[in-house]
PDB file of C-alpha atoms in Angstrom:
ATOM      1  CA  MET F  23     -36.968   2.328 -31.041  1.00 48.00           C
ATOM      2  CA  GLN F  24     -35.271  -0.768 -30.331  1.00 57.00           C
ATOM      3  CA  PHE F  25     -36.494  -4.777 -31.326  1.00 61.00           C
ATOM      4  CA  ASP F  26     -37.052  -6.627 -28.148  1.00 73.00           C
ATOM      5  CA  TRP F  27     -37.370 -10.227 -29.135  1.00 77.00           C
ATOM      6  CA  ARG F  28     -37.459 -11.623 -25.439  1.00 80.00           C
ATOM      7  CA  ALA F  29     -40.758  -9.808 -24.983  1.00 83.00           C
ATOM      8  CA  ILE F  30     -42.381 -11.017 -28.277  1.00 85.00           C
ATOM      9  CA  SER F  31     -40.609 -15.077 -28.520  1.00 86.00           C
ATOM     10  CA  GLY F  32     -43.123 -16.591 -26.337  1.00 85.00           C
ATOM     11  CA  PRO F  33     -46.779 -14.768 -27.729  1.00 88.00           C
ATOM     12  CA  ALA F  34     -45.191 -15.347 -31.854  1.00 90.00           C
ATOM     13  CA  LEU F  35     -44.258 -19.018 -30.611  1.00 89.00           C
ATOM     14  CA  THR F  36     -47.788 -19.212 -28.752  1.00 88.00           C
ATOM     15  CA  THR F  37     -49.042 -17.756 -31.780  1.00 90.00           C
ATOM     16  CA  ALA F  38     -47.464 -20.052 -34.186  1.00 90.00           C
ATOM     17  CA  THR F  39     -48.360 -23.668 -31.910  1.00 87.00           C
ATOM     18  CA  ALA F  40     -51.905 -22.618 -32.472  1.00 85.00           C
ATOM     19  CA  LEU F  41     -51.798 -21.990 -36.471  1.00 86.00           C
ATOM     20  CA  LEU F  42     -50.066 -25.118 -36.750  1.00 87.00           C
ATOM     21  CA  ALA F  43     -52.175 -27.182 -34.450  1.00 82.00           C
ATOM     22  CA  PHE F  44     -55.397 -25.737 -36.575  1.00 81.00           C
ATOM     23  CA  LEU F  45     -53.652 -26.584 -39.883  1.00 83.00           C
ATOM     24  CA  VAL F  46     -52.978 -29.612 -38.755  1.00 83.00           C
ATOM     25  CA  ASP F  47     -56.529 -30.834 -36.897  1.00 75.00           C
ATOM     26  CA  ARG F  48     -58.277 -29.253 -40.096  1.00 77.00           C
ATOM     27  CA  ASN F  49     -56.052 -30.564 -43.094  1.00 79.00           C
ATOM     28  CA  LEU F  50     -54.473 -33.998 -41.944  1.00 80.00           C
ATOM     29  CA  VAL F  51     -55.338 -36.121 -38.493  1.00 77.00           C
ATOM     30  CA  ALA F  52     -56.728 -35.144 -35.050  1.00 71.00           C
ATOM     31  CA  VAL F  53     -55.124 -32.800 -32.956  1.00 72.00           C
ATOM     32  CA  PRO F  54     -55.703 -33.694 -28.712  1.00 76.00           C
ATOM     33  CA  ASN F  55     -55.952 -30.873 -26.476  1.00 75.00           C
ATOM     34  CA  PRO F  56     -52.628 -28.816 -26.835  1.00 81.00           C
ATOM     35  CA  ALA F  57     -53.447 -27.189 -23.295  1.00 82.00           C
ATOM     36  CA  PRO F  58     -49.976 -28.643 -21.749  1.00 85.00           C
ATOM     37  CA  LEU F  59     -48.163 -27.303 -24.652  1.00 87.00           C
ATOM     38  CA  PHE F  60     -49.413 -23.945 -24.613  1.00 88.00           C
ATOM     39  CA  VAL F  61     -49.209 -24.017 -20.389  1.00 90.00           C
ATOM     40  CA  CYS F  62     -45.059 -24.970 -21.760  1.00 91.00           C
ATOM     41  CA  ILE F  63     -44.556 -21.670 -23.792  1.00 90.00           C
ATOM     42  CA  VAL F  64     -46.158 -19.512 -21.015  1.00 92.00           C
ATOM     43  CA  ALA F  65     -43.785 -20.355 -18.209  1.00 92.00           C
ATOM     44  CA  PHE F  66     -40.644 -20.379 -21.175  1.00 91.00           C
ATOM     45  CA  ALA F  67     -42.074 -16.699 -21.944  1.00 91.00           C
ATOM     46  CA  ALA F  68     -41.919 -15.618 -18.691  1.00 91.00           C
ATOM     47  CA  SER F  69     -39.091 -16.611 -18.092  1.00 90.00           C
ATOM     48  CA  LEU F  70     -37.609 -14.904 -20.890  1.00 89.00           C
ATOM     49  CA  SER F  71     -39.559 -11.274 -20.416  1.00 88.00           C
ATOM     50  CA  GLY F  72     -40.697 -11.280 -17.526  1.00 89.00           C
ATOM     51  CA  ILE F  73     -44.563 -11.439 -16.235  1.00 90.00           C
ATOM     52  CA  ALA F  74     -46.379  -8.917 -19.081  1.00 90.00           C
ATOM     53  CA  SER F  75     -45.361 -11.667 -22.068  1.00 90.00           C
ATOM     54  CA  GLY F  76     -46.416 -14.269 -19.572  1.00 90.00           C
ATOM     55  CA  LEU F  77     -49.751 -13.052 -19.343  1.00 92.00           C
ATOM     56  CA  THR F  78     -50.421 -12.611 -23.001  1.00 92.00           C
ATOM     57  CA  SER F  79     -48.951 -15.705 -24.151  1.00 91.00           C
ATOM     58  CA  ALA F  80     -51.514 -16.763 -21.504  1.00 91.00           C
ATOM     59  CA  ALA F  81     -54.165 -15.032 -23.295  1.00 91.00           C
ATOM     60  CA  ILE F  82     -53.336 -16.226 -26.989  1.00 91.00           C
ATOM     61  CA  ALA F  83     -53.565 -19.794 -25.678  1.00 89.00           C
ATOM     62  CA  VAL F  84     -56.878 -19.112 -24.280  1.00 88.00           C
ATOM     63  CA  VAL F  85     -58.153 -18.006 -27.143  1.00 88.00           C
ATOM     64  CA  SER F  86     -56.529 -20.254 -29.631  1.00 85.00           C
ATOM     65  CA  SER F  87     -58.285 -23.300 -27.754  1.00 83.00           C
ATOM     66  CA  ALA F  88     -61.561 -21.710 -27.305  1.00 81.00           C
ATOM     67  CA  LEU F  89     -61.127 -21.523 -31.667  1.00 80.00           C
ATOM     68  CA  PHE F  90     -59.697 -25.268 -31.347  1.00 75.00           C
ATOM     69  CA  PHE F  91     -62.838 -26.258 -29.720  1.00 70.00           C
ATOM     70  CA  LEU F  92     -65.513 -24.755 -31.293  1.00 68.00           C
ATOM     71  CA  ASN F  93     -65.363 -26.697 -34.320  1.00 63.00           C
ATOM     72  CA  HIS F  94     -64.372 -29.487 -32.756  1.00 60.00           C
ATOM     73  CA  ARG F  95     -67.285 -31.524 -32.892  1.00 58.00           C
ATOM     74  CA  ALA F  96     -70.204 -32.466 -34.741  1.00 53.00           C
ATOM     75  CA  THR F  97     -71.806 -29.238 -33.514  1.00 58.00           C
ATOM     76  CA  PRO F  98     -70.367 -26.058 -33.498  1.00 61.00           C
ATOM     77  CA  GLY F  99     -70.396 -24.967 -29.873  1.00 60.00           C
ATOM     78  CA  TYR F 100     -69.263 -25.784 -26.579  1.00 63.00           C
ATOM     79  CA  ASP F 101     -70.447 -28.213 -23.431  1.00 68.00           C
ATOM     80  CA  ILE F 102     -69.442 -27.994 -20.609  1.00 77.00           C
ATOM     81  CA  SER F 103     -66.265 -29.881 -20.686  1.00 74.00           C
ATOM     82  CA  ASP F 104     -65.081 -27.194 -23.140  1.00 70.00           C
ATOM     83  CA  LEU F 105     -65.465 -24.700 -21.232  1.00 79.00           C
ATOM     84  CA  VAL F 106     -64.375 -26.635 -17.654  1.00 81.00           C
ATOM     85  CA  ARG F 107     -60.702 -27.138 -19.890  1.00 80.00           C
ATOM     86  CA  MET F 108     -60.696 -23.629 -21.275  1.00 83.00           C
ATOM     87  CA  VAL F 109     -61.396 -22.583 -17.989  1.00 87.00           C
ATOM     88  CA  LEU F 110     -58.794 -24.657 -15.999  1.00 87.00           C
ATOM     89  CA  LEU F 111     -56.193 -23.585 -19.036  1.00 86.00           C
ATOM     90  CA  ALA F 112     -56.743 -19.791 -18.047  1.00 89.00           C
ATOM     91  CA  LEU F 113     -56.096 -20.213 -14.801  1.00 91.00           C
ATOM     92  CA  THR F 114     -53.303 -22.181 -15.137  1.00 91.00           C
ATOM     93  CA  ALA F 115     -51.682 -20.419 -17.483  1.00 90.00           C
ATOM     94  CA  ALA F 116     -51.786 -17.177 -15.607  1.00 92.00           C
ATOM     95  CA  GLY F 117     -50.724 -18.860 -12.837  1.00 93.00           C
ATOM     96  CA  THR F 118     -47.861 -19.915 -14.204  1.00 92.00           C
ATOM     97  CA  ALA F 119     -46.737 -16.526 -15.696  1.00 92.00           C
ATOM     98  CA  VAL F 120     -47.100 -14.910 -12.576  1.00 93.00           C
ATOM     99  CA  ILE F 121     -45.505 -17.659 -10.385  1.00 93.00           C
ATOM    100  CA  THR F 122     -42.408 -18.014 -13.387  1.00 93.00           C
ATOM    101  CA  GLY F 123     -42.268 -14.483 -13.518  1.00 91.00           C
ATOM    102  CA  LEU F 124     -42.189 -13.528  -9.964  1.00 93.00           C
ATOM    103  CA  LEU F 125     -38.953 -16.198  -9.939  1.00 93.00           C
ATOM    104  CA  ARG F 126     -37.292 -14.395 -12.884  1.00 91.00           C
ATOM    105  CA  GLN F 127     -37.245 -10.803 -11.482  1.00 91.00           C
ATOM    106  CA  LYS F 128     -35.725 -12.233  -8.234  1.00 92.00           C
ATOM    107  CA  TRP F 129     -33.088 -14.012 -10.080  1.00 91.00           C
ATOM    108  CA  VAL F 130     -32.891 -10.846 -12.472  1.00 90.00           C
ATOM    109  CA  ASP F 131     -32.439  -8.730  -8.881  1.00 90.00           C
ATOM    110  CA  ALA F 132     -30.082 -10.810  -7.226  1.00 90.00           C
ATOM    111  CA  PHE F 133     -27.574 -11.278 -10.189  1.00 89.00           C
ATOM    112  CA  ALA F 134     -27.682  -7.590 -10.538  1.00 89.00           C
ATOM    113  CA  TRP F 135     -27.095  -7.631  -6.586  1.00 87.00           C
ATOM    114  CA  GLN F 136     -24.013  -9.821  -6.753  1.00 87.00           C
ATOM    115  CA  HIS F 137     -22.795  -7.449  -9.606  1.00 87.00           C
ATOM    116  CA  ARG F 138     -23.080  -4.416  -7.796  1.00 86.00           C
ATOM    117  CA  HIS F 139     -21.135  -5.821  -4.310  1.00 85.00           C
ATOM    118  CA  TYR F 140     -18.344  -7.831  -7.108  1.00 83.00           C
ATOM    119  CA  ALA F 141     -18.179  -4.530  -9.022  1.00 85.00           C
ATOM    120  CA  THR F 142     -18.159  -2.639  -5.159  1.00 83.00           C
ATOM    121  CA  ALA F 143     -15.871  -5.533  -3.899  1.00 82.00           C
ATOM    122  CA  GLU F 144     -13.093  -5.067  -6.989  1.00 84.00           C
ATOM    123  CA  ARG F 145     -12.673  -0.983  -6.641  1.00 88.00           C
ATOM    124  CA  LEU F 146     -12.032  -1.761  -3.001  1.00 85.00           C
ATOM    125  CA  ARG F 147      -9.690  -4.361  -4.107  1.00 85.00           C
ATOM    126  CA  ALA F 148      -8.129  -1.130  -6.457  1.00 88.00           C
ATOM    127  CA  ALA F 149      -8.412   1.068  -3.615  1.00 89.00           C
ATOM    128  CA  LEU F 150      -6.185  -0.800  -0.865  1.00 89.00           C
ATOM    129  CA  ASP F 151      -3.904  -2.070  -3.992  1.00 88.00           C
ATOM    130  CA  GLN F 152      -2.780   1.771  -3.905  1.00 90.00           C
ATOM    131  CA  VAL F 153      -1.851   2.772  -0.096  1.00 91.00           C
ATOM    132  CA  ASP F 154       1.383   2.087   1.267  1.00 91.00           C
ATOM    133  CA  ILE F 155       0.101   0.204   4.194  1.00 93.00           C
ATOM    134  CA  GLY F 156       0.355  -3.315   3.871  1.00 94.00           C
ATOM    135  CA  ILE F 157      -3.303  -5.641   4.660  1.00 94.00           C
ATOM    136  CA  VAL F 158      -4.361  -8.686   4.574  1.00 95.00           C
ATOM    137  CA  LEU F 159      -7.096 -10.781   5.634  1.00 94.00           C
ATOM    138  CA  LEU F 160      -7.540 -13.564   6.468  1.00 94.00           C
ATOM    139  CA  ASP F 161     -10.699 -16.109   7.130  1.00 93.00           C
ATOM    140  CA  SER F 162     -12.221 -18.226   9.831  1.00 91.00           C
ATOM    141  CA  ASP F 163      -8.885 -20.996   9.116  1.00 92.00           C
ATOM    142  CA  THR F 164      -6.379 -17.942   8.833  1.00 92.00           C
ATOM    143  CA  ARG F 165      -6.172 -18.073   5.438  1.00 94.00           C
ATOM    144  CA  ALA F 166      -5.059 -15.139   3.441  1.00 94.00           C
ATOM    145  CA  GLU F 167      -8.344 -14.183   1.030  1.00 92.00           C
ATOM    146  CA  PHE F 168      -6.703 -10.696   0.009  1.00 94.00           C
ATOM    147  CA  ILE F 169      -2.902  -9.429   0.389  1.00 95.00           C
ATOM    148  CA  ASN F 170      -2.573  -6.290  -1.150  1.00 94.00           C
ATOM    149  CA  ARG F 171       0.190  -4.936  -2.861  1.00 93.00           C
ATOM    150  CA  ALA F 172       2.162  -2.835  -0.428  1.00 94.00           C
ATOM    151  CA  PHE F 173       2.257  -6.591   1.686  1.00 94.00           C
ATOM    152  CA  ARG F 174       3.395  -8.146  -1.180  1.00 94.00           C
ATOM    153  CA  SER F 175       6.378  -5.197  -1.661  1.00 93.00           C
ATOM    154  CA  TYR F 176       7.149  -5.449   2.247  1.00 93.00           C
ATOM    155  CA  PHE F 177       7.936  -8.810   2.390  1.00 93.00           C
ATOM    156  CA  SER F 178       9.061  -9.781  -1.324  1.00 93.00           C
ATOM    157  CA  LEU F 179       6.007 -12.298  -1.539  1.00 94.00           C
ATOM    158  CA  PRO F 180       5.458 -13.441  -5.233  1.00 93.00           C
ATOM    159  CA  ASP F 181       1.900 -12.629  -6.864  1.00 93.00           C
ATOM    160  CA  ALA F 182       1.465 -16.732  -7.555  1.00 93.00           C
ATOM    161  CA  LYS F 183       2.219 -17.461  -3.702  1.00 93.00           C
ATOM    162  CA  ALA F 184      -0.194 -14.387  -2.536  1.00 92.00           C
ATOM    163  CA  ASP F 185      -2.992 -15.851  -4.729  1.00 92.00           C
ATOM    164  CA  SER F 186      -2.878 -19.179  -3.407  1.00 92.00           C
ATOM    165  CA  LYS F 187      -4.665 -18.560  -0.611  1.00 93.00           C
ATOM    166  CA  PRO F 188      -1.712 -19.461   1.612  1.00 94.00           C
ATOM    167  CA  PRO F 189      -2.219 -19.294   6.388  1.00 94.00           C
ATOM    168  CA  PHE F 190      -1.400 -17.082   7.546  1.00 94.00           C
ATOM    169  CA  ILE F 191       1.936 -19.325   9.587  1.00 93.00           C
ATOM    170  CA  ALA F 192       3.072 -19.968   5.958  1.00 94.00           C
ATOM    171  CA  LEU F 193       3.417 -15.921   5.018  1.00 94.00           C
ATOM    172  CA  MET F 194       5.531 -15.925   9.161  1.00 93.00           C
ATOM    173  CA  TYR F 195       7.540 -18.906   7.385  1.00 93.00           C
ATOM    174  CA  HIS F 196       7.967 -16.885   3.767  1.00 94.00           C
ATOM    175  CA  GLY F 197       9.193 -13.522   6.035  1.00 92.00           C
ATOM    176  CA  ARG F 198      11.527 -16.026   8.084  1.00 92.00           C
ATOM    177  CA  ASP F 199      13.183 -17.899   4.870  1.00 91.00           C
ATOM    178  CA  THR F 200      13.882 -14.841   2.600  1.00 90.00           C
ATOM    179  CA  GLY F 201      15.523 -12.722   5.814  1.00 90.00           C
ATOM    180  CA  ALA F 202      12.686 -10.034   5.522  1.00 91.00           C
ATOM    181  CA  PHE F 203      13.100 -10.096   9.808  1.00 91.00           C
ATOM    182  CA  GLU F 204      15.462  -7.627  11.668  1.00 88.00           C
ATOM    183  CA  LEU F 205      16.124 -10.752  14.083  1.00 86.00           C
ATOM    184  CA  PRO F 206      18.907 -13.057  14.774  1.00 86.00           C
ATOM    185  CA  GLU F 207      17.926 -16.555  13.563  1.00 84.00           C
ATOM    186  CA  ASP F 208      17.296 -18.036  17.161  1.00 84.00           C
ATOM    187  CA  GLU F 209      14.668 -15.188  17.785  1.00 88.00           C
ATOM    188  CA  LEU F 210      12.649 -15.733  14.816  1.00 88.00           C
ATOM    189  CA  SER F 211      10.937 -18.970  15.729  1.00 89.00           C
ATOM    190  CA  ALA F 212       9.520 -17.685  19.281  1.00 90.00           C
ATOM    191  CA  PHE F 213       8.652 -14.507  17.483  1.00 90.00           C
ATOM    192  CA  ILE F 214       6.713 -16.605  15.098  1.00 91.00           C
ATOM    193  CA  ALA F 215       4.663 -18.489  17.489  1.00 91.00           C
ATOM    194  CA  ARG F 216       3.710 -15.403  19.085  1.00 90.00           C
ATOM    195  CA  ARG F 217       2.740 -13.502  16.099  1.00 90.00           C
ATOM    196  CA  THR F 218       0.421 -16.794  15.358  1.00 90.00           C
ATOM    197  CA  GLU F 219      -0.575 -17.226  18.883  1.00 90.00           C
ATOM    198  CA  MET F 220      -2.179 -12.960  18.699  1.00 89.00           C
ATOM    199  CA  ILE F 221      -3.618 -13.793  15.160  1.00 90.00           C
ATOM    200  CA  ARG F 222      -5.530 -16.530  16.781  1.00 90.00           C
ATOM    201  CA  SER F 223      -6.709 -15.118  20.207  1.00 90.00           C
ATOM    202  CA  GLY F 224      -7.382 -11.904  18.218  1.00 88.00           C
ATOM    203  CA  ASP F 225      -4.849  -9.312  20.225  1.00 88.00           C
ATOM    204  CA  SER F 226      -4.845  -6.392  18.748  1.00 88.00           C
ATOM    205  CA  THR F 227      -2.062  -4.737  20.504  1.00 89.00           C
ATOM    206  CA  PRO F 228      -0.192  -3.135  18.190  1.00 90.00           C
ATOM    207  CA  ILE F 229       3.676  -4.065  18.136  1.00 90.00           C
ATOM    208  CA  ASN F 230       6.544  -2.875  15.709  1.00 91.00           C
ATOM    209  CA  ILE F 231       8.285  -4.879  13.065  1.00 91.00           C
ATOM    210  CA  ASN F 232      11.243  -3.987  12.192  1.00 90.00           C
ATOM    211  CA  LEU F 233      12.617  -5.435   9.138  1.00 92.00           C
ATOM    212  CA  ARG F 234      15.942  -6.155   7.461  1.00 89.00           C
ATOM    213  CA  ASP F 235      16.072  -3.194   4.675  1.00 87.00           C
ATOM    214  CA  GLY F 236      15.347  -0.554   7.272  1.00 86.00           C
ATOM    215  CA  GLN F 237      11.776  -0.186   7.540  1.00 90.00           C
ATOM    216  CA  VAL F 238       9.980  -0.318  10.495  1.00 91.00           C
ATOM    217  CA  LEU F 239       6.173  -1.245  10.196  1.00 93.00           C
ATOM    218  CA  ARG F 240       3.187  -1.147  13.331  1.00 93.00           C
ATOM    219  CA  PHE F 241       1.301  -4.354  13.037  1.00 93.00           C
ATOM    220  CA  SER F 242      -1.743  -4.753  14.197  1.00 92.00           C
ATOM    221  CA  CYS F 243      -4.616  -7.204  13.426  1.00 92.00           C
ATOM    222  CA  THR F 244      -8.449  -6.713  14.242  1.00 92.00           C
ATOM    223  CA  ALA F 245     -10.897  -9.279  15.003  1.00 92.00           C
ATOM    224  CA  LEU F 246     -14.180  -9.624  12.070  1.00 91.00           C
ATOM    225  CA  PRO F 247     -17.497 -10.407  13.147  1.00 91.00           C
ATOM    226  CA  ASP F 248     -17.063 -14.065  11.272  1.00 89.00           C
ATOM    227  CA  GLY F 249     -14.358 -15.207  13.075  1.00 92.00           C
ATOM    228  CA  GLY F 250     -12.297 -13.712  10.199  1.00 93.00           C
ATOM    229  CA  ARG F 251      -9.494 -10.974  10.787  1.00 94.00           C
ATOM    230  CA  MET F 252      -7.737  -8.354   9.235  1.00 93.00           C
ATOM    231  CA  LEU F 253      -4.081  -7.583   9.342  1.00 94.00           C
ATOM    232  CA  SER F 254      -2.484  -4.426   9.164  1.00 94.00           C
ATOM    233  CA  TYR F 255       1.110  -2.942   8.508  1.00 94.00           C
ATOM    234  CA  THR F 256       1.727   0.685   8.346  1.00 93.00           C
ATOM    235  CA  PRO F 257       4.901   1.793   7.668  1.00 92.00           C
ATOM    236  CA  VAL F 258       6.390   4.328  11.209  1.00 90.00           C
ATOM    237  CA  THR F 259       9.837   4.561  10.053  1.00 84.00           C
ATOM    238  CA  ASP F 260      10.088   7.888   9.809  1.00 76.00           C
ATOM    239  CA  LEU F 261       8.712   8.308  13.350  1.00 74.00           C
ATOM    240  CA  VAL F 262      11.082   5.369  15.152  1.00 61.00           C
ATOM    241  CA  ARG F 263      14.320   5.513  13.398  1.00 54.00           C
ATOM    242  CA  HIS F 264      14.876   9.038  14.669  1.00 53.00           C
ATOM    243  CA  THR F 265      15.283   7.491  17.431  1.00 51.00           C
ATOM    244  CA  ASP F 266      18.463   5.990  16.949  1.00 53.00           C
ATOM    245  CA  ASP F 267      21.801   7.075  18.058  1.00 54.00           C
ATOM    246  CA  PRO F 268      23.675   9.448  15.370  1.00 50.00           C
ATOM    247  CA  ALA F 269      26.767   8.069  16.187  1.00 51.00           C
ATOM    248  CA  SER F 270      25.907   4.827  15.278  1.00 51.00           C
ATOM    249  CA  ALA F 271      24.695   5.580  12.187  1.00 46.00           C
ATOM    250  CA  ASP F 272      27.210   3.681   9.600  1.00 48.00           C
ATOM    251  CA  TYR F 273      26.638   0.747  12.076  1.00 48.00           C
ATOM    252  CA  TYR F 274      22.545   0.542  11.277  1.00 47.00           C
ATOM    253  CA  ARG F 275      22.946   1.168   7.897  1.00 44.00           C
ATOM    254  CA  SER F 276      25.379  -2.104   7.693  1.00 45.00           C
ATOM    255  CA  LEU F 277      22.751  -4.082   9.086  1.00 45.00           C
ATOM    256  CA  ARG F 278      19.698  -2.606   6.750  1.00 44.00           C
ATOM    257  CA  GLY F 279      21.829  -3.084   3.771  1.00 42.00           C
ATOM    258  CA  GLY F 280      21.524   0.761   2.992  1.00 40.00           C
ATOM    259  CA  GLY F 281      17.951   0.344   2.193  1.00 39.00           C
ATOM    260  CA  GLU F 282      16.859   3.385   3.956  1.00 40.00           C
ATOM    261  CA  ARG F 283      17.978   6.101   2.201  1.00 39.00           C
ATOM    262  CA  SER F 284      16.612   8.884   4.158  1.00 41.00           C
ATOM    263  CA  LEU F 285      18.424   7.261   7.337  1.00 39.00           C
ATOM    264  CA  ALA F 286      21.423   9.284   7.173  1.00 41.00           C
ATOM    265  CA  ARG F 287      19.396  12.882   6.820  1.00 43.00           C
ATOM    266  CA  HIS F 288      17.396  11.832   9.817  1.00 43.00           C
ATOM    267  CA  LEU F 289      20.474  11.318  11.987  1.00 40.00           C
ATOM    268  CA  ARG F 290      22.182  14.151  10.602  1.00 43.00           C
ATOM    269  CA  ALA F 291      19.089  16.129  11.825  1.00 46.00           C
ATOM    270  CA  ALA F 292      19.101  14.837  14.479  1.00 44.00           C
ATOM    271  CA  GLU F 293      22.522  15.927  15.129  1.00 44.00           C
TER     272      GLU F 293
END
């Protein structure tokens, strides 16, 4: 059986405090009423191990106080003031044990809930990093709270920049600066402006984005209840590039830098 030191710490400390008070009171100097110290120990026991440990400590405190006051007068016994003090100690100690224990349980439950949700979030993050769909989660200020591995790969986004929670406009400028988009330079500014406005308005109309390496991504924006956005970049190259004119295969390959190796096969199949 596993030894639970937390459960016995409170009762053991209460007992040790009571014995020390008896010894000092009988052999050295008169000790004042230790009830306040007992209440503090009860609170410590309940916060460390819960209500049961706190109530056990409270019971030991009440019994110890009763023995402490028994011979604390010229004649053995109790008077009304002693009985009132013991009743107050019993009520205070028991109330302290229950309230502190309930607060501890609430804290433990909140911690367990947070741990479960953190574990779920980590599993979801790991799963999203395995799919070939680029995923970006934006907060209500359009800053990227999460960018999965596929998006980083499509747009050659360094991990340090992705993890710095960049605004969406910074991601667009990164794509422009690295030459990710298959667009003339004079059209890039208007393209970025349209995309940014779509994000801010929550426009869910899907659009195709042609990349310089020959890939085609279908972009869509989903508005989230908290004001954030979920952006998805689904690879649809095989669905779109087969419509290219087979006679222009060499031209398209030269534009795409040979990035799409399967293009030639699709064009030959179309012939």
